[in-house]
Structure formats: structure tokens, C-alpha cells
Backbone as a chain_set.jsonl record, in Angstrom:
{"seq": "MDNKIFLVAIFILIFLISAGFLFFMGAAPKRGESRPVTGRVCFKEYCFDVQLAQNAIDKTKGLMFQKSLEQNRGMLFLFDKEAKYSFWMQNTLIPLDIIWINENKRVVFISESNQPCTWSSCPSITPTADAKYVLELNSGVVQKIGLKLGNELSLIY", "coords": {"N": [[43.042, -46.088, -5.097], [41.954, -44.056, -6.757], [39.446, -44.062, -5.689], [39.863, -42.938, -3.147], [40.606, -40.288, -3.797], [38.251, -39.442, -4.998], [36.47, -39.573, -2.781], [37.647, -37.643, -1.087], [37.323, -35.372, -2.689], [34.511, -35.216, -2.761], [34.022, -34.783, -0.039], [35.267, -32.244, 0.3], [33.672, -30.716, -1.428], [31.143, -30.907, -0.163], [31.795, -29.626, 2.225], [32.397, -27.003, 1.291], [29.92, -26.205, 0.216], [28.334, -26.29, 2.534], [29.646, -24.347, 4.124], [29.259, -22.06, 2.543], [26.45, -21.888, 2.62], [26.008, -21.43, 5.386], [27.338, -18.986, 5.621], [25.81, -17.218, 3.986], [23.304, -17.429, 5.22], [23.838, -16.319, 7.673], [24.219, -13.681, 6.991], [21.816, -12.384, 6.489], [19.216, -10.621, 8.267], [17.806, -12.216, 11.069], [14.676, -13.588, 12.182], [13.257, -11.485, 14.509], [15.502, -9.937, 14.871], [17.247, -6.802, 14.504], [17.178, -4.782, 11.554], [19.624, -3.237, 9.383], [20.716, 0.074, 10.278], [19.593, 2.889, 8.541], [19.102, 5.55, 8.413], [18.707, 8.76, 10.078], [16.979, 10.519, 12.542], [16.066, 13.555, 14.157], [14.836, 15.329, 16.975], [15.234, 18.335, 17.995], [17.831, 18.156, 20.249], [17.67, 15.431, 20.564], [18.366, 12.479, 19.086], [17.766, 9.746, 16.803], [18.659, 6.636, 15.48], [17.464, 5.132, 12.594], [15.648, 2.503, 10.951], [14.643, 2.351, 7.624], [11.45, 2.237, 6.185], [10.456, 1.882, 3.157], [9.366, 0.549, 0.963], [6.512, -1.501, -0.014], [6.633, -4.04, 1.229], [8.414, -3.687, 3.425], [6.954, -1.729, 4.788], [4.637, -3.109, 5.458], [5.639, -5.14, 7.117], [7.084, -3.728, 9.097], [8.035, -3.325, 12.454], [7.417, -5.867, 13.219], [7.706, -8.956, 14.956], [10.179, -8.351, 16.029], [12.18, -8.729, 18.79], [13.298, -6.923, 20.509], [14.226, -3.456, 20.779], [16.835, -1.394, 20.36], [17.911, 1.246, 22.564], [17.412, 4.589, 21.521], [16.894, 3.892, 18.892], [14.81, 3.201, 16.022], [12.014, 2.99, 13.7], [11.357, 4.414, 10.583], [8.718, 5.245, 8.562], [8.231, 5.929, 5.226], [6.219, 7.749, 3.098], [4.687, 8.405, -0.112], [2.874, 10.482, -0.382], [0.911, 12.784, 1.6], [-1.395, 11.519, 3.992], [-3.954, 9.95, 6.034], [-2.535, 7.634, 7.604], [-3.09, 4.504, 8.914], [-2.06, 2.495, 11.69], [-1.198, -0.598, 13.331], [-0.621, -2.963, 16.005], [-0.207, -5.634, 15.498], [1.445, -8.7, 15.786], [3.653, -7.38, 16.722], [6.142, -7.333, 19.034], [7.0, -5.678, 21.028], [6.265, -2.819, 23.098], [5.33, 0.351, 21.71], [5.868, 3.845, 20.929], [4.161, 5.861, 18.654], [4.575, 8.165, 16.079], [3.238, 10.62, 14.017], [4.133, 12.538, 11.217], [4.086, 15.487, 9.295], [4.434, 16.687, 5.813], [5.924, 18.964, 6.092], [7.599, 18.325, 8.034], [6.702, 18.387, 10.682], [5.391, 17.38, 13.817], [2.264, 15.875, 13.881], [0.512, 14.117, 15.061], [0.347, 11.945, 17.859], [0.697, 8.769, 19.302], [0.936, 7.159, 22.215], [2.628, 4.542, 24.08], [1.715, 2.098, 22.848], [0.549, -1.152, 22.906], [1.574, -4.596, 22.336], [-0.578, -6.808, 20.465], [-3.221, -9.265, 19.952], [-4.746, -11.263, 17.347], [-7.464, -11.353, 17.941], [-8.015, -9.045, 19.358], [-7.039, -6.32, 18.197], [-6.638, -3.211, 17.819], [-6.851, -0.611, 15.35], [-4.771, 2.195, 14.837], [-5.436, 5.38, 14.1], [-4.486, 8.47, 12.8], [-5.49, 11.925, 13.438], [-4.781, 13.794, 11.668], [-3.291, 14.452, 8.444], [-0.306, 12.785, 7.344], [3.075, 12.4, 6.199], [5.208, 10.973, 6.995], [5.866, 8.355, 9.332], [6.877, 7.552, 12.533], [8.237, 5.041, 14.531], [9.049, 4.406, 17.834], [10.667, 3.237, 20.86], [8.424, 2.548, 23.537], [7.577, 5.139, 25.762], [9.485, 6.983, 25.05], [8.482, 9.355, 23.884], [7.386, 10.73, 26.085], [9.693, 10.908, 27.669], [11.438, 12.605, 26.203], [9.89, 14.796, 25.978], [8.255, 15.284, 23.746], [6.056, 17.03, 21.594], [2.991, 17.993, 19.867], [3.498, 19.7, 16.819], [6.236, 19.966, 17.135], [9.394, 20.024, 15.451], [11.002, 17.919, 13.07], [14.212, 16.823, 12.161], [15.679, 15.269, 9.419], [17.765, 12.756, 8.191], [18.767, 10.81, 5.609]], "CA": [[43.568, -44.735, -5.036], [40.963, -43.171, -7.357], [38.335, -44.014, -4.75], [40.245, -41.993, -2.1], [40.545, -38.942, -4.371], [36.832, -39.162, -5.178], [35.899, -39.31, -1.461], [38.177, -36.355, -0.625], [36.666, -34.342, -3.497], [33.133, -35.132, -2.273], [34.094, -34.157, 1.281], [35.57, -30.823, 0.09], [32.484, -30.122, -2.028], [30.132, -30.794, 0.896], [32.277, -28.6, 3.143], [32.245, -25.689, 0.662], [28.488, -25.905, 0.133], [27.883, -26.005, 3.903], [30.223, -23.065, 4.54], [28.552, -21.016, 1.798], [25.098, -21.797, 3.158], [26.092, -20.782, 6.693], [27.744, -17.596, 5.406], [24.686, -16.433, 3.482], [22.238, -17.414, 6.218], [24.265, -15.399, 8.721], [24.246, -12.307, 6.491], [20.47, -11.797, 6.517], [18.656, -10.503, 9.609], [16.939, -13.321, 11.459], [13.422, -13.177, 12.796], [13.474, -10.919, 15.832], [16.703, -9.11, 14.904], [17.165, -5.508, 13.829], [17.778, -4.567, 10.249], [20.628, -2.18, 9.493], [20.3, 1.471, 10.373], [19.773, 3.527, 7.237], [18.793, 6.966, 8.497], [18.778, 9.381, 11.397], [16.007, 11.579, 12.765], [16.328, 14.303, 15.387], [13.944, 16.34, 17.522], [16.203, 19.17, 18.716], [19.076, 17.432, 20.546], [17.393, 14.001, 20.71], [18.491, 11.83, 17.774], [17.475, 8.318, 16.749], [19.04, 5.914, 14.269], [16.235, 4.461, 12.168], [15.508, 1.657, 9.774], [13.673, 2.988, 6.737], [10.435, 1.41, 5.533], [10.127, 2.645, 1.958], [8.564, -0.232, 0.014], [5.304, -2.116, 0.557], [6.987, -5.165, 2.107], [8.94, -3.132, 4.675], [5.866, -1.024, 5.478], [3.733, -4.118, 6.01], [6.322, -5.852, 8.195], [7.42, -2.806, 10.179], [8.859, -3.913, 13.519], [6.842, -7.156, 13.612], [8.554, -10.074, 15.365], [11.425, -7.909, 16.636], [12.076, -8.993, 20.223], [13.735, -5.742, 21.249], [14.635, -2.311, 19.983], [17.851, -0.697, 21.14], [17.632, 2.634, 22.927], [17.766, 5.54, 20.453], [16.649, 3.292, 17.581], [13.406, 3.183, 15.65], [11.718, 2.752, 12.292], [10.692, 5.533, 9.927], [7.936, 4.869, 7.389], [8.221, 7.022, 4.256], [5.114, 7.637, 2.152], [4.799, 9.309, -1.26], [2.02, 11.66, -0.204], [0.277, 12.881, 2.911], [-2.701, 10.887, 4.19], [-4.151, 9.441, 7.397], [-2.057, 6.253, 7.588], [-3.405, 3.754, 10.134], [-1.095, 1.482, 12.118], [-1.637, -1.485, 14.388], [0.489, -3.617, 16.693], [-0.274, -7.07, 15.239], [2.735, -9.402, 15.732], [4.727, -6.543, 17.244], [6.408, -7.937, 20.333], [7.455, -4.657, 21.969], [5.414, -1.63, 23.109], [5.902, 1.44, 20.913], [5.273, 5.155, 20.71], [4.061, 6.083, 17.208], [4.518, 9.603, 15.831], [2.928, 10.975, 12.63], [4.84, 13.774, 10.873], [3.616, 15.955, 7.986], [5.466, 16.935, 4.805], [6.76, 20.061, 6.59], [8.383, 17.688, 9.095], [6.146, 18.769, 11.981], [4.59, 16.34, 14.462], [0.834, 16.188, 13.774], [-0.273, 13.188, 15.872], [1.178, 11.065, 18.685], [0.02, 7.7, 20.031], [1.946, 6.649, 23.144], [2.521, 3.27, 24.808], [0.916, 1.103, 22.125], [0.935, -2.478, 23.378], [1.375, -5.717, 21.405], [-1.95, -7.312, 20.512], [-3.508, -10.526, 19.275], [-5.728, -11.132, 16.263], [-8.822, -11.154, 18.447], [-8.199, -7.658, 19.811], [-5.919, -5.525, 17.696], [-7.219, -1.997, 17.246], [-6.102, 0.214, 14.414], [-4.501, 3.538, 15.357], [-5.561, 6.291, 12.963], [-4.258, 9.86, 13.218], [-6.531, 12.897, 13.1], [-4.22, 14.7, 10.657], [-2.499, 13.803, 7.393], [1.135, 12.693, 7.58], [3.89, 11.812, 5.136], [6.16, 10.104, 7.683], [5.43, 7.81, 10.614], [8.055, 7.11, 13.273], [8.002, 4.148, 15.667], [10.132, 4.417, 18.817], [10.344, 2.518, 22.085], [7.419, 3.149, 24.401], [8.125, 5.998, 26.809], [10.403, 7.982, 24.496], [7.761, 10.621, 23.697], [7.326, 11.393, 27.391], [11.065, 11.149, 28.133], [12.05, 13.756, 25.526], [8.93, 15.9, 25.992], [7.791, 15.537, 22.38], [4.714, 17.617, 21.527], [2.481, 18.342, 18.543], [4.13, 20.892, 16.271], [7.7, 19.871, 17.156], [9.975, 19.809, 14.126], [11.901, 16.78, 12.89], [15.223, 16.895, 11.1], [15.74, 13.934, 8.838], [18.939, 12.482, 7.368], [18.78, 9.437, 5.063]], "C": [[42.561, -43.735, -5.608], [39.759, -42.997, -6.433], [38.606, -42.999, -3.636], [40.129, -40.554, -2.597], [39.083, -38.526, -4.542], [36.176, -38.809, -3.838], [36.372, -37.969, -0.898], [37.496, -35.217, -1.383], [35.221, -34.143, -3.036], [33.104, -34.422, -0.919], [34.332, -32.648, 1.153], [34.349, -30.103, -0.484], [31.386, -29.909, -0.982], [30.518, -29.695, 1.88], [32.051, -27.2, 2.565], [30.777, -25.27, 0.56], [27.948, -25.537, 1.515], [28.387, -24.65, 4.38], [29.519, -21.907, 3.837], [27.149, -20.799, 2.325], [25.101, -21.061, 4.496], [26.459, -19.306, 6.563], [26.549, -16.754, 4.978], [23.519, -16.391, 4.461], [22.57, -16.436, 7.335], [24.217, -13.956, 8.287], [22.885, -11.629, 6.578], [19.981, -11.671, 7.957], [17.709, -11.662, 9.89], [15.676, -12.757, 12.096], [13.715, -12.672, 14.211], [14.706, -10.041, 15.935], [16.481, -7.815, 14.142], [17.769, -5.564, 12.447], [18.781, -3.434, 10.382], [20.003, -0.786, 9.583], [20.559, 2.136, 9.033], [19.452, 5.013, 7.262], [18.9, 7.463, 9.923], [17.735, 10.495, 11.453], [16.316, 12.253, 14.1], [15.165, 15.234, 15.702], [14.823, 17.163, 18.453], [17.453, 18.337, 18.982], [18.887, 15.921, 20.688], [17.377, 13.34, 19.335], [18.289, 10.325, 17.887], [17.956, 7.758, 15.418], [17.844, 5.062, 13.87], [16.453, 3.543, 10.972], [14.444, 2.334, 8.919], [12.728, 1.953, 6.14], [9.935, 2.213, 4.339], [9.23, 1.884, 0.995], [7.414, -0.928, 0.751], [5.629, -3.245, 1.532], [7.485, -4.651, 3.449], [7.848, -2.426, 5.473], [4.898, -2.005, 6.123], [4.365, -4.81, 7.211], [6.632, -4.941, 9.372], [8.373, -3.432, 11.185], [8.273, -5.231, 14.03], [7.943, -8.161, 13.936], [9.896, -9.643, 15.949], [11.273, -8.007, 18.143], [12.49, -7.805, 21.073], [14.106, -4.649, 20.256], [15.612, -1.53, 20.847], [17.404, 0.725, 21.445], [18.14, 3.536, 21.803], [17.727, 4.924, 19.059], [15.161, 3.341, 17.301], [13.23, 2.811, 14.199], [10.933, 3.937, 11.76], [10.03, 5.036, 8.652], [7.837, 6.091, 6.483], [7.101, 6.782, 3.249], [5.265, 8.689, 1.056], [3.99, 10.59, -1.09], [1.417, 11.645, 1.192], [-1.097, 12.203, 2.898], [-2.802, 10.477, 5.657], [-3.801, 7.949, 7.406], [-2.321, 5.594, 8.941], [-2.326, 2.716, 10.408], [-1.761, 0.597, 13.153], [-0.434, -2.246, 14.91], [0.479, -5.136, 16.506], [1.129, -7.642, 15.06], [3.922, -8.522, 16.115], [4.922, -6.959, 18.694], [6.804, -6.93, 21.406], [6.498, -3.461, 21.948], [6.113, -0.459, 22.416], [5.138, 2.745, 21.089], [5.267, 5.355, 19.197], [3.781, 7.567, 16.974], [4.279, 9.848, 14.347], [3.481, 12.372, 12.362], [4.41, 14.211, 9.473], [4.775, 16.261, 7.034], [6.376, 18.104, 5.171], [7.634, 19.624, 7.762], [7.996, 18.182, 10.492], [5.284, 17.63, 12.522], [3.121, 16.763, 14.437], [-0.056, 15.257, 14.605], [0.69, 12.273, 16.613], [0.275, 10.032, 19.341], [1.072, 7.014, 20.899], [1.591, 5.277, 23.701], [1.575, 2.275, 24.15], [1.446, -0.286, 22.453], [0.745, -3.541, 22.291], [-0.048, -6.258, 21.549], [-2.074, -8.632, 19.757], [-4.545, -10.273, 18.191], [-7.105, -10.788, 16.799], [-9.07, -9.732, 18.953], [-6.991, -6.824, 19.403], [-6.467, -4.268, 17.022], [-6.267, -1.285, 16.293], [-5.941, 1.601, 15.031], [-4.474, 4.483, 14.161], [-5.38, 7.726, 13.442], [-5.428, 10.759, 12.822], [-6.061, 13.875, 12.024], [-3.421, 13.9, 9.633], [-1.011, 13.841, 7.744], [1.815, 12.087, 6.36], [4.895, 10.821, 5.712], [5.51, 9.592, 8.959], [6.659, 7.195, 11.268], [7.632, 6.23, 14.438], [9.253, 4.143, 16.536], [9.712, 3.584, 20.019], [9.309, 3.283, 22.901], [8.1, 3.957, 25.507], [9.034, 7.101, 26.3], [9.719, 9.341, 24.354], [7.735, 11.41, 25.005], [8.728, 11.785, 27.858], [11.672, 12.402, 27.501], [11.106, 14.961, 25.454], [8.41, 16.276, 24.615], [6.337, 16.005, 22.387], [4.294, 17.826, 20.076], [3.138, 19.641, 18.089], [5.643, 20.867, 16.315], [8.208, 19.514, 15.774], [10.986, 18.67, 14.154], [12.96, 17.149, 11.864], [15.519, 15.464, 10.688], [16.958, 13.805, 7.944], [18.854, 11.027, 6.917], [19.3, 9.428, 3.668]], "O": [[42.334, -42.681, -5.014], [39.135, -41.936, -6.394], [37.697, -42.281, -3.219], [39.606, -39.695, -1.887], [38.725, -37.382, -4.259], [35.407, -37.851, -3.765], [35.584, -37.238, -0.298], [37.132, -34.205, -0.783], [34.76, -33.006, -2.934], [32.258, -33.559, -0.685], [33.668, -31.86, 1.827], [34.033, -28.99, -0.062], [30.773, -28.842, -0.931], [29.666, -28.922, 2.319], [31.569, -26.31, 3.266], [30.441, -24.109, 0.792], [27.188, -24.578, 1.648], [27.631, -23.884, 4.978], [29.217, -20.89, 4.462], [26.702, -19.66, 2.464], [24.285, -20.166, 4.712], [25.949, -18.47, 7.309], [26.303, -15.691, 5.548], [22.809, -15.387, 4.514], [21.675, -15.793, 7.885], [24.177, -13.069, 9.14], [22.818, -10.409, 6.729], [20.296, -12.523, 8.788], [16.905, -12.037, 9.037], [15.628, -11.593, 12.495], [14.35, -13.365, 15.007], [14.944, -9.449, 16.987], [15.636, -7.739, 13.25], [18.733, -6.286, 12.194], [18.787, -2.736, 11.396], [18.929, -0.518, 9.044], [21.629, 1.965, 8.45], [19.524, 5.673, 6.225], [19.149, 6.695, 10.853], [17.622, 11.306, 10.533], [16.766, 11.608, 15.047], [14.585, 15.849, 14.806], [15.121, 16.739, 19.569], [18.079, 17.857, 18.037], [19.861, 15.203, 20.911], [16.492, 13.602, 18.52], [18.593, 9.712, 18.91], [17.694, 8.331, 14.36], [17.275, 4.354, 14.7], [17.309, 3.775, 10.118], [13.45, 2.835, 9.445], [13.166, 0.913, 5.648], [9.102, 3.108, 4.483], [8.423, 2.488, 0.288], [7.361, -0.937, 1.981], [4.963, -3.384, 2.558], [7.038, -5.117, 4.497], [7.821, -2.516, 6.7], [4.395, -1.754, 7.219], [3.693, -5.04, 8.216], [6.462, -5.339, 10.525], [9.397, -4.003, 10.809], [8.589, -5.665, 15.137], [8.977, -8.205, 13.27], [10.688, -10.504, 16.334], [10.345, -7.435, 18.714], [12.081, -7.691, 22.228], [14.274, -4.893, 19.062], [15.263, -1.062, 21.931], [16.633, 1.329, 20.699], [19.183, 3.265, 21.208], [18.432, 5.371, 18.155], [14.349, 3.5, 18.212], [14.171, 2.37, 13.54], [9.982, 4.407, 12.384], [10.687, 4.478, 7.773], [7.412, 7.16, 6.918], [7.045, 5.726, 2.62], [5.887, 9.731, 1.263], [4.371, 11.649, -1.589], [1.416, 10.619, 1.873], [-1.85, 12.3, 1.929], [-1.852, 10.637, 6.423], [-4.679, 7.103, 7.235], [-1.843, 6.058, 9.976], [-1.753, 2.134, 9.487], [-2.753, 0.978, 13.774], [0.649, -2.182, 14.328], [1.103, -5.852, 17.29], [1.914, -7.123, 14.266], [5.071, -8.883, 15.858], [3.981, -6.94, 19.486], [6.93, -7.294, 22.575], [5.969, -3.121, 20.889], [7.328, -0.297, 22.522], [3.937, 2.755, 21.359], [6.255, 5.052, 18.529], [2.882, 8.149, 17.58], [5.025, 9.345, 13.507], [3.319, 13.279, 13.179], [4.372, 13.388, 8.558], [5.943, 16.115, 7.394], [7.474, 18.229, 4.629], [8.311, 20.435, 8.393], [8.848, 18.369, 11.36], [4.539, 16.996, 11.775], [2.765, 17.848, 14.899], [-1.228, 15.555, 14.834], [1.72, 11.871, 16.072], [-0.783, 10.369, 19.873], [1.986, 6.368, 20.387], [0.421, 4.901, 23.782], [0.731, 1.678, 24.818], [2.636, -0.564, 22.299], [-0.128, -3.412, 21.433], [-0.647, -6.175, 22.621], [-1.171, -9.051, 19.033], [-5.145, -9.2, 18.127], [-7.836, -10.015, 16.181], [-10.21, -9.27, 18.972], [-6.047, -6.65, 20.173], [-6.727, -4.256, 15.818], [-5.045, -1.358, 16.428], [-6.86, 2.117, 15.668], [-3.589, 4.392, 13.31], [-6.046, 8.154, 14.384], [-6.248, 10.397, 11.978], [-6.844, 14.684, 11.528], [-2.936, 12.807, 9.925], [-0.524, 14.793, 8.353], [1.196, 11.354, 5.589], [5.378, 9.936, 5.005], [4.714, 10.288, 9.589], [7.388, 6.421, 10.647], [6.778, 6.614, 15.237], [10.363, 3.912, 16.056], [8.534, 3.263, 20.176], [9.322, 4.513, 22.947], [9.076, 3.509, 26.108], [9.327, 8.05, 27.027], [10.318, 10.369, 24.672], [8.026, 12.606, 25.027], [8.922, 12.881, 28.385], [12.345, 13.175, 28.182], [11.474, 16.015, 24.935], [8.152, 17.448, 24.344], [5.496, 15.448, 23.094], [5.129, 17.835, 19.172], [3.311, 20.569, 18.88], [6.29, 21.65, 15.62], [7.55, 18.798, 15.02], [11.72, 18.486, 15.125], [12.647, 17.721, 10.82], [15.596, 14.565, 11.526], [17.175, 14.624, 7.052], [18.867, 10.116, 7.744], [19.385, 8.369, 3.047]]}, "num_chains": 1, "name": "protein.A"}
């Protein structure tokens, strides 16, 4: 009888540990999945829900390994001060438009239709003007909404 109770207790313990593991693994974004939306940016009537890259880890990872990006979604990189921040498409699986925005929230540089690249040929994209924010959107969005240098961004986060 004691043997049966012991086996049932072991079974319940294994079940609870497995359920907890599956619960916590399901809570974190998996490789290739979007992180939660944490902000919103708008250019006139065109708005995009964005993931914020505020710390060094998020800025380094960016949209790497994400297999897709929903329409009207993107990633906004927030920097402490204005500078010429270079970007590249290493391990980025989707083509992107990249927009540099100054501290006055005006577009200062645009790089359209940036394609995924490999280690052997992955050019760096460097703006010609200082920026405090950098926005990554699906390729083609800049042309679709008619975004131009000098356009103003409204930012909610």
C-alpha cells in the first residue's frame, strides 16, 4: 500500500514539474516570433505598433531571426543621444525599410528595401545625419505611405 502511495506521489510530482515547465516555456517568445507591442508611432494618419529596443541586448538582437512582421508593426530603437547609428541585416530574415529620426522627431535618413544578408556580404547602413531613434518597418512601407525626409513622427510609449 505504501508503495502505491509513493508511486502516485512521484507521478503527481512529475506531472506538476512538466506542466510548470511547459507553462513557462510557452510564456516567452520563441525564436522567430514577435515580442509584445510596447509603443506606437505615427506619421500623420499612418500608425505602427512597435516593439521597443531600449537596452543593449534588444538593440543588438533587433528583429533578427523573426520569420515575419505583421503589417503595421515594427521595432523602434531608442538611444540616449543623437549620433550616426549604423545598422545591418545580419540574421534578419525579412526585408526592411529603416528610418532614422532625430531628437525633434523628424525623419533625417531613410534606407529602403534592405535585404537579409550573410556573414560574407553584409554591408553596414550608416545614415548621413545624426538620429536619436531608428525605426524598422516592413520593406515597401516607406513608399506605400509616401514617407519623406523631414516628416514628423509622433511617438507614444
